Amino acid sequence: MNSTSTHFVPPRRVGIYEPLHQMGMWGDSFKSNITNGNMNTPSHIIIPNNQKLDNNLSEDTSHGTAGTPHMFDQEASTSRNPDKIQRRLAQNREAARKSRLRKKAYVQQLETSRLKLIQLEQELDRARQQGFYVGNGIDTNPLGFSETMNPGIAAFEMEYGHWVEEQNRQICELRTVLHGHVNDIELRMLVENAMKHYFELFKMKSTAAKADVFFVMSGMWKTSAERFFIWIGGFRPSDLLKVLLPHFDVLTDQQILDVCSLRQSCQQAEDALTQGMEKLQHTLADCVAAGQLGEGSYIPQVNSAMERLEALVSFVNQADHLRHETLQQMYRILTMRQAARGLLALGEYFQRLRALSSSWATRHREPT
Amino acid sequence: MDKVMRMSSEKGVVIFTKSSCCLCYAVQILFRDLRVQPTIHEIDNDPDCREIEKALLRLGCSTAVPAVFVGGKLVGSTNEVMSLHLSGSLVPLIKPYQSILY
């Protein structure tokens, strides 16, 4: 209680009680609430039991608390006409009541805004600490960045944003170059840069996986449509081949053989990893479900599960290794020009997925 | 280490694994898909587990398990096996040990 008057009722956020005699004191109490940083003032609500909402004229005046509207009428009431006086007093009461309601509404507004401001400041602080990066798709977290406080992940998200920008730039360049005339050296440079760019991503993911493997596994940094196709933290190597292969019209016999062989071995490797992953899931589930369920204890189970989770990092790394090798083999099998066209096709495929995510996220926002 | 040398030079495909290792399981699945019956040595049930692990690492295996030997020679761990397979070089290596019928 931050006032000396025993009749004083501190204003509450949800104005359940009508603080009647608050006119003068009102501003003070609100100010002190703010400076105390105290939104939920412990309200020692001492409501004098003769306070009622609007009806007690005489008792209001007799308490003599500061700032009552009835003060104005002290002198008028001493003169002649009692009816006029009554009417005047009634009008004043009404005016005072309306004024109080307005103030109540205003206070509520202020308090809501203040809360919002505190919240925004906290978010801003957090964002500054993490090296703020706005998510890739419109559909990511409405706050615009990952809610995780993990610095490794925040760093990864920022790097990934740059990665996508560079990717888009490279795709543009490939497109321009392939529609025009390009010399072999320049073409080779573009292709090798594009390959290196993918390999860079795998390195980034490996670091991020050590920071938070679940984050990488679930593809949280990707847009929603990309996430739909996720396989152990990224795209399926076999999908990569499916996307690329229709774009090569002229393949030599040797190339056809090599491509078929690659398709098969890629699929087999992928299946093997998938099954290994399933086994890991079963093992983890058994671990978590071990012992008595329902006793409220879980520490040993959680601890033993934690040990198993290290294996998840190896799986993510293996999956990326598979992606790496698939790209590498395609590069080996194809001519430089074919590789360029393939990388362009692959890049545009992912761009389309990202565009799909955006369209999907904004589909309800069209004005009706 | 003698034990490792002896076990690894057994005929065909030999894989050192641990029962808790799911990547080892993945590698076994791969060989099964390739119609090969590898000899599996689960080292976590072996009293000399730590020694075997150290020996495998010393032999040049990137991770102790899974360690894949074909015809007595070290092929490597998961990474090496996957790379070989995608490059098309694994199948020729294991061809003598593939079942004709499956």
XYZ file of C-alpha atoms in Angstrom:
470
model
C 0.000 0.000 0.000
C 1.611 3.139 -1.114
C -0.562 5.845 0.263
C -1.099 7.256 3.619
C -4.831 7.654 3.437
C -6.740 4.744 4.784
C -9.566 5.532 2.496
C -7.367 5.268 -0.459
C -7.945 2.382 -2.832
C -5.041 1.763 -5.192
C -6.306 1.542 -8.756
C -6.430 -2.013 -10.032
C -5.759 -3.101 -13.551
C -9.134 -4.588 -14.003
C -11.219 -1.987 -12.336
C -13.363 -4.179 -10.230
C -13.691 -1.588 -7.610
C -14.587 1.986 -8.322
C -12.176 4.107 -6.433
C -14.497 6.855 -5.497
C -12.452 9.556 -3.912
C -9.557 9.325 -6.213
C -9.704 12.491 -8.204
C -6.749 14.286 -6.770
C -4.825 11.299 -5.528
C -5.394 9.323 -8.674
C -2.444 10.611 -10.603
C -0.083 10.117 -7.669
C -0.959 6.522 -7.093
C -0.601 5.675 -10.737
C 2.803 7.321 -10.879
C 4.047 5.480 -7.854
C 2.799 2.231 -9.284
C 4.866 2.829 -12.371
C 8.039 3.803 -10.545
C 7.777 0.781 -8.312
C 7.648 -1.260 -11.508
C 4.709 -2.774 -9.869
C 1.884 -3.766 -12.106
C 0.220 -6.046 -9.686
C 0.148 -3.826 -6.659
C -0.682 -5.935 -3.699
C -3.944 -4.321 -3.045
C -4.741 -3.829 0.545
C -8.131 -2.770 -0.357
C -9.586 -1.045 2.560
C -12.947 -0.051 1.376
C -14.665 2.090 3.870
C -17.951 0.376 4.254
C -19.951 3.459 3.610
C -18.592 3.873 0.128
C -21.078 3.085 -2.521
C -21.065 3.775 -6.156
C -22.676 7.025 -6.781
C -25.368 7.627 -4.370
C -24.039 8.925 -1.136
C -23.892 12.587 -1.468
C -23.809 13.754 2.080
C -21.354 11.160 3.257
C -19.019 11.983 0.442
C -18.848 15.550 1.424
C -18.652 14.788 5.104
C -15.486 12.698 4.694
C -13.799 15.712 3.421
C -11.339 13.843 1.190
C -9.466 15.891 -1.321
C -10.711 16.803 -4.685
C -14.331 15.840 -4.533
C -16.424 17.497 -7.130
C -18.810 18.440 -4.464
C -16.387 21.066 -3.273
C -17.653 23.326 -5.998
C -21.067 23.211 -4.617
C -20.217 24.039 -1.062
C -20.967 27.665 -1.583
C -23.906 27.237 -3.957
C -25.647 24.947 -1.526
C -25.655 27.516 1.187
C -27.885 29.848 -0.862
C -31.560 29.723 -1.624
C -33.039 27.044 -3.910
C -32.839 23.453 -2.597
C -34.177 21.939 -5.881
C -31.677 23.776 -7.925
C -29.032 22.656 -5.551
C -30.154 19.035 -5.856
C -30.177 19.216 -9.622
C -26.792 20.828 -9.670
C -25.381 18.201 -7.386
C -26.870 15.443 -9.514
C -25.317 16.919 -12.618
C -21.995 17.142 -10.921
C -22.257 13.570 -9.767
C -22.976 12.491 -13.307
C -20.079 14.464 -14.697
C -17.773 13.079 -12.054
C -18.887 9.562 -12.779
C -18.283 9.944 -16.478
C -14.937 11.462 -15.805
C -13.986 8.559 -13.610
C -15.040 6.073 -16.274
C -12.961 7.846 -18.868
C -9.990 7.856 -16.604
C -10.427 4.196 -15.843
C -10.442 3.375 -19.525
C -7.388 5.514 -20.065
C -5.507 3.892 -17.210
C -6.289 0.441 -18.564
C -4.987 1.478 -21.955
C -1.814 2.860 -20.450
C -1.213 -0.248 -18.418
C -1.662 -2.540 -21.411
C 0.701 -0.434 -23.473
C 3.246 -0.439 -20.703
C 3.209 -4.228 -20.548
C 3.581 -4.408 -24.298
C 6.519 -2.021 -24.158
C 8.316 -4.081 -21.526
C 7.768 -7.188 -23.610
C 9.101 -5.560 -26.759
C 12.160 -4.248 -24.966
C 12.933 -7.719 -23.670
C 12.596 -9.220 -27.128
C 14.805 -6.544 -28.588
C 17.466 -7.208 -25.973
C 17.353 -10.883 -26.658
C 17.592 -10.294 -30.368
C 20.572 -7.985 -29.986
C 22.361 -10.564 -27.883
C 21.829 -13.231 -30.460
C 22.726 -11.219 -33.496
C 19.266 -10.609 -34.805
C 18.254 -12.377 -37.962
C 14.816 -12.430 -39.459
C 13.653 -15.928 -40.434
C 13.701 -17.079 -43.996
C 10.052 -17.599 -44.724
C 7.184 -15.388 -43.723
C 5.795 -18.469 -42.107
C 8.484 -18.799 -39.491
C 7.995 -17.668 -35.924
C 5.822 -14.553 -35.865
C 8.395 -12.816 -33.729
C 10.666 -13.018 -36.709
C 13.475 -15.081 -35.214
C 14.047 -18.357 -33.493
C 12.868 -18.466 -29.925
C 15.852 -20.493 -28.909
C 18.435 -18.773 -26.772
C 21.128 -21.091 -28.109
C 23.901 -18.905 -29.518
C 25.145 -21.682 -31.808
C 21.728 -21.943 -33.375
C 21.241 -18.193 -33.570
C 24.591 -17.942 -35.356
C 23.589 -20.719 -37.725
C 20.297 -19.054 -38.582
C 22.080 -15.856 -39.406
C 24.657 -17.644 -41.546
C 21.929 -19.569 -43.282
C 20.203 -16.340 -44.217
C 23.385 -15.211 -45.919
C 23.733 -18.631 -47.495
C 20.319 -18.366 -49.129
C 21.076 -14.892 -50.418
C 24.304 -16.102 -51.972
C 22.473 -19.127 -53.357
C 19.913 -16.919 -55.064
C 22.668 -14.784 -56.506
C 24.471 -17.843 -57.869
C 21.278 -19.181 -59.414
C 20.724 -15.881 -61.185
C 24.237 -15.932 -62.488
C 23.958 -19.501 -63.735
C 20.725 -18.666 -65.500
C 22.183 -15.638 -67.232
C 25.321 -17.435 -68.237
C 23.575 -20.518 -69.573
C 21.242 -18.471 -71.750
C 24.113 -16.660 -73.269
C 27.535 -17.668 -74.354
C 30.071 -18.580 -71.751
C 33.638 -19.775 -71.908
C 34.672 -23.001 -70.234
C 36.791 -21.419 -67.560
C 34.012 -19.187 -66.344
C 31.552 -22.055 -66.460
C 33.840 -24.293 -64.445
C 34.286 -21.564 -61.881
C 30.535 -21.107 -61.500
C 29.930 -24.821 -61.171
C 32.679 -25.334 -58.653
C 31.504 -22.359 -56.614
C 27.997 -23.746 -56.552
C 29.279 -27.122 -55.384
C 31.434 -25.532 -52.728
C 28.442 -23.541 -51.601
C 26.481 -26.704 -50.851
C 29.461 -28.216 -49.074
C 29.683 -25.066 -46.968
C 26.115 -25.621 -45.851
C 26.908 -29.156 -44.734
C 29.788 -27.842 -42.652
C 27.541 -25.215 -41.091
C 24.953 -27.863 -40.297
C 27.548 -30.074 -38.675
C 28.508 -27.284 -36.284
C 24.867 -26.459 -35.614
C 24.085 -30.124 -34.945
C 26.558 -30.082 -32.087
C 24.737 -27.063 -30.665
C 21.241 -28.500 -31.044
C 20.754 -31.655 -33.049
C 16.966 -31.566 -32.783
C 16.937 -28.169 -34.416
C 18.925 -29.428 -37.384
C 17.040 -32.726 -37.617
C 13.671 -31.078 -37.826
C 14.762 -28.511 -40.398
C 13.486 -25.631 -38.311
C 15.560 -23.164 -40.273
C 13.878 -24.139 -43.512
C 10.563 -22.924 -44.865
C 7.490 -25.040 -44.299
C 7.276 -26.650 -47.734
C 10.943 -27.620 -47.585
C 10.391 -29.046 -44.136
C 7.637 -31.265 -45.486
C 10.190 -33.205 -47.519
C 12.807 -33.433 -44.839
C 14.863 -36.544 -44.339
C 17.355 -36.580 -41.465
C 17.886 -32.850 -41.427
C 17.786 -32.065 -45.158
C 16.689 -33.077 -48.616
C 16.704 -36.705 -49.755
C 19.692 -37.508 -51.952
C 17.437 -39.658 -54.126
C 15.114 -36.671 -54.582
C 18.066 -34.673 -55.779
C 18.631 -37.178 -58.550
C 14.940 -37.268 -59.396
C 14.891 -33.490 -59.816
C 18.089 -33.321 -61.837
C 17.903 -36.222 -64.220
C 15.067 -35.152 -66.542
C 17.124 -32.097 -67.474
C 19.804 -33.994 -69.310
C 18.579 -34.828 -72.757
C 21.777 -36.086 -74.258
C 23.623 -38.625 -72.172
C 26.280 -40.965 -73.411
C 25.884 -44.682 -72.822
C 28.532 -44.579 -70.145
C 26.751 -41.709 -68.481
C 23.471 -43.589 -68.527
C 25.128 -46.587 -66.888
C 26.815 -44.433 -64.300
C 23.633 -42.559 -63.505
C 21.650 -45.766 -63.065
C 24.327 -47.163 -60.808
C 24.381 -43.963 -58.775
C 20.610 -43.939 -58.435
C 20.619 -47.458 -57.110
C 23.488 -47.061 -54.680
C 22.089 -43.757 -53.459
C 18.751 -45.401 -52.764
C 20.394 -48.304 -50.956
C 22.514 -46.027 -48.786
C 19.473 -43.903 -48.004
C 17.422 -46.964 -47.032
C 20.198 -48.215 -44.776
C 20.402 -44.883 -42.962
C 16.605 -44.714 -42.676
C 16.513 -48.088 -40.998
C 19.359 -47.157 -38.709
C 17.421 -44.039 -37.790
C 14.320 -46.074 -37.025
C 16.345 -48.319 -34.761
C 17.607 -45.248 -32.952
C 14.045 -44.046 -32.469
C 12.995 -47.403 -31.048
C 15.992 -47.488 -28.728
C 15.315 -43.957 -27.556
C 11.642 -44.674 -26.973
C 12.518 -47.799 -24.978
C 14.961 -45.754 -22.965
C 12.435 -43.086 -22.112
C 9.694 -45.620 -21.353
C 11.925 -47.808 -19.185
C 11.054 -48.560 -15.603
C 7.843 -47.493 -13.981
C 5.686 -44.998 -15.771
C 3.339 -43.216 -13.463
C 5.590 -42.948 -10.431
C 6.555 -39.397 -11.260
C 10.265 -40.146 -11.487
C 12.195 -39.804 -14.678
C 15.755 -38.728 -13.987
C 17.508 -42.041 -14.769
C 15.483 -42.499 -17.948
C 16.155 -38.979 -19.122
C 19.853 -39.333 -18.363
C 20.230 -42.560 -20.281
C 18.267 -41.088 -23.175
C 20.622 -38.104 -23.205
C 23.522 -40.468 -23.838
C 21.729 -41.936 -26.816
C 21.107 -38.557 -28.365
C 24.763 -38.197 -29.245
C 24.149 -40.814 -31.916
C 21.688 -38.463 -33.576
C 24.523 -36.090 -34.393
C 26.328 -38.904 -36.236
C 23.226 -39.608 -38.257
C 22.823 -36.008 -39.310
C 26.473 -35.977 -40.345
C 26.071 -39.213 -42.288
C 23.011 -37.918 -44.087
C 24.886 -34.780 -45.115
C 27.821 -36.952 -46.167
C 25.422 -38.819 -48.433
C 24.187 -35.555 -49.926
C 27.769 -34.456 -50.403
C 28.741 -37.665 -52.155
C 25.668 -37.643 -54.377
C 26.478 -34.140 -55.578
C 30.104 -35.118 -56.030
C 29.246 -38.137 -58.135
C 26.862 -36.171 -60.343
C 29.632 -33.667 -60.930
C 31.938 -36.509 -61.927
C 29.465 -38.132 -64.303
C 28.198 -35.007 -66.077
C 29.922 -32.598 -68.433
C 30.593 -29.120 -67.131
C 27.667 -27.649 -69.010
C 25.347 -30.405 -67.861
C 26.497 -29.881 -64.293
C 25.752 -26.165 -64.588
C 22.279 -26.863 -65.884
C 21.738 -29.428 -63.149
C 22.790 -27.033 -60.410
C 20.539 -24.365 -61.858
C 17.617 -26.792 -61.917
C 18.287 -27.883 -58.337
C 18.598 -24.314 -57.101
C 15.376 -23.282 -58.777
C 13.590 -26.284 -57.371
C 14.403 -25.127 -53.842
C 13.445 -21.577 -54.746
C 10.065 -22.839 -55.866
C 9.610 -24.672 -52.591
C 10.397 -21.496 -50.695
C 7.962 -19.545 -52.858
C 5.355 -22.194 -52.140
C 5.913 -21.722 -48.423
C 5.443 -17.967 -48.742
C 2.294 -18.294 -50.810
C 0.871 -20.771 -48.403
C 1.646 -18.589 -45.405
C 0.003 -15.540 -46.907
C -2.999 -17.228 -48.457
C -5.333 -15.944 -45.734
C -4.036 -12.438 -45.826
C -5.688 -11.423 -49.057
C -8.280 -8.736 -48.380
C -11.741 -10.171 -48.828
C 46.388 -56.383 -31.578
C 46.303 -60.092 -32.256
C 42.677 -60.617 -31.585
C 41.693 -57.892 -33.994
C 44.101 -59.162 -36.644
C 42.731 -62.621 -36.296
C 39.084 -61.594 -36.405
C 39.503 -59.111 -39.203
C 41.270 -61.528 -41.497
C 38.404 -63.944 -41.463
C 36.985 -64.662 -44.871
C 34.533 -62.335 -46.462
C 33.140 -59.165 -44.982
C 33.845 -58.602 -41.279
C 32.232 -55.811 -39.322
C 33.079 -54.778 -35.773
C 29.996 -53.281 -34.123
C 28.501 -52.342 -30.800
C 25.006 -53.476 -29.920
C 23.989 -49.922 -29.014
C 25.338 -48.393 -32.223
C 22.621 -47.629 -34.732
C 24.997 -46.561 -37.481
C 26.517 -50.038 -37.212
C 23.052 -51.394 -37.749
C 22.640 -49.177 -40.826
C 25.875 -50.514 -42.315
C 24.746 -54.083 -41.688
C 21.469 -53.339 -43.479
C 23.401 -51.993 -46.430
C 25.465 -55.147 -46.801
C 22.360 -57.251 -46.428
C 20.791 -55.279 -49.278
C 23.886 -56.024 -51.315
C 23.307 -59.733 -50.735
C 26.293 -60.140 -48.444
C 26.346 -61.986 -45.132
C 28.973 -60.208 -43.079
C 30.553 -61.683 -39.944
C 29.582 -59.439 -37.072
C 31.728 -58.990 -33.976
C 29.864 -57.148 -31.265
C 32.721 -55.803 -29.209
C 30.733 -54.339 -26.325
C 30.102 -57.883 -25.109
C 33.781 -58.687 -25.379
C 35.907 -58.297 -22.243
C 38.654 -56.710 -24.344
C 36.285 -54.059 -25.722
C 38.481 -51.039 -24.913
C 41.588 -52.689 -26.365
C 39.774 -53.641 -29.536
C 38.481 -50.115 -29.944
C 41.961 -48.672 -29.581
C 43.374 -51.195 -32.027
C 40.740 -50.384 -34.629
C 41.435 -46.684 -34.320
C 45.169 -47.343 -34.624
C 44.565 -49.321 -37.787
C 43.166 -46.167 -39.325
C 39.444 -46.485 -38.830
C 37.830 -43.050 -38.487
C 35.479 -44.282 -35.787
C 36.071 -47.506 -33.902
C 32.662 -48.845 -34.820
C 31.506 -49.777 -37.331
C 34.813 -51.064 -38.668
C 34.461 -52.881 -41.990
C 37.051 -55.312 -43.317
C 36.755 -56.989 -46.686
C 39.055 -59.921 -47.415
C 41.224 -59.019 -44.428
C 41.755 -55.421 -45.486
C 40.319 -52.432 -43.687
C 37.738 -50.566 -45.750
C 36.863 -48.076 -43.056
C 33.891 -46.787 -41.121
C 30.461 -45.570 -42.264
C 31.857 -42.593 -44.169
C 34.239 -44.686 -46.224
C 31.679 -47.381 -46.936
C 29.112 -44.829 -48.148
C 31.633 -43.000 -50.321
C 32.801 -46.236 -51.876
C 29.297 -47.375 -52.541
C 28.175 -44.171 -54.200
C 31.232 -44.108 -56.372
C 30.418 -47.628 -57.459
C 33.555 -49.142 -55.992
C 32.030 -51.127 -53.147
C 30.207 -53.734 -55.193
C 33.305 -54.906 -57.117
C 35.027 -55.252 -53.750
C 32.408 -57.501 -52.233
C 31.450 -59.321 -55.397
C 33.201 -62.568 -54.430
C 31.102 -62.663 -51.276
C 27.713 -61.832 -52.694
C 25.075 -64.557 -52.645
C 23.892 -65.419 -56.097
C 20.376 -66.007 -54.960
C 18.740 -63.920 -52.298
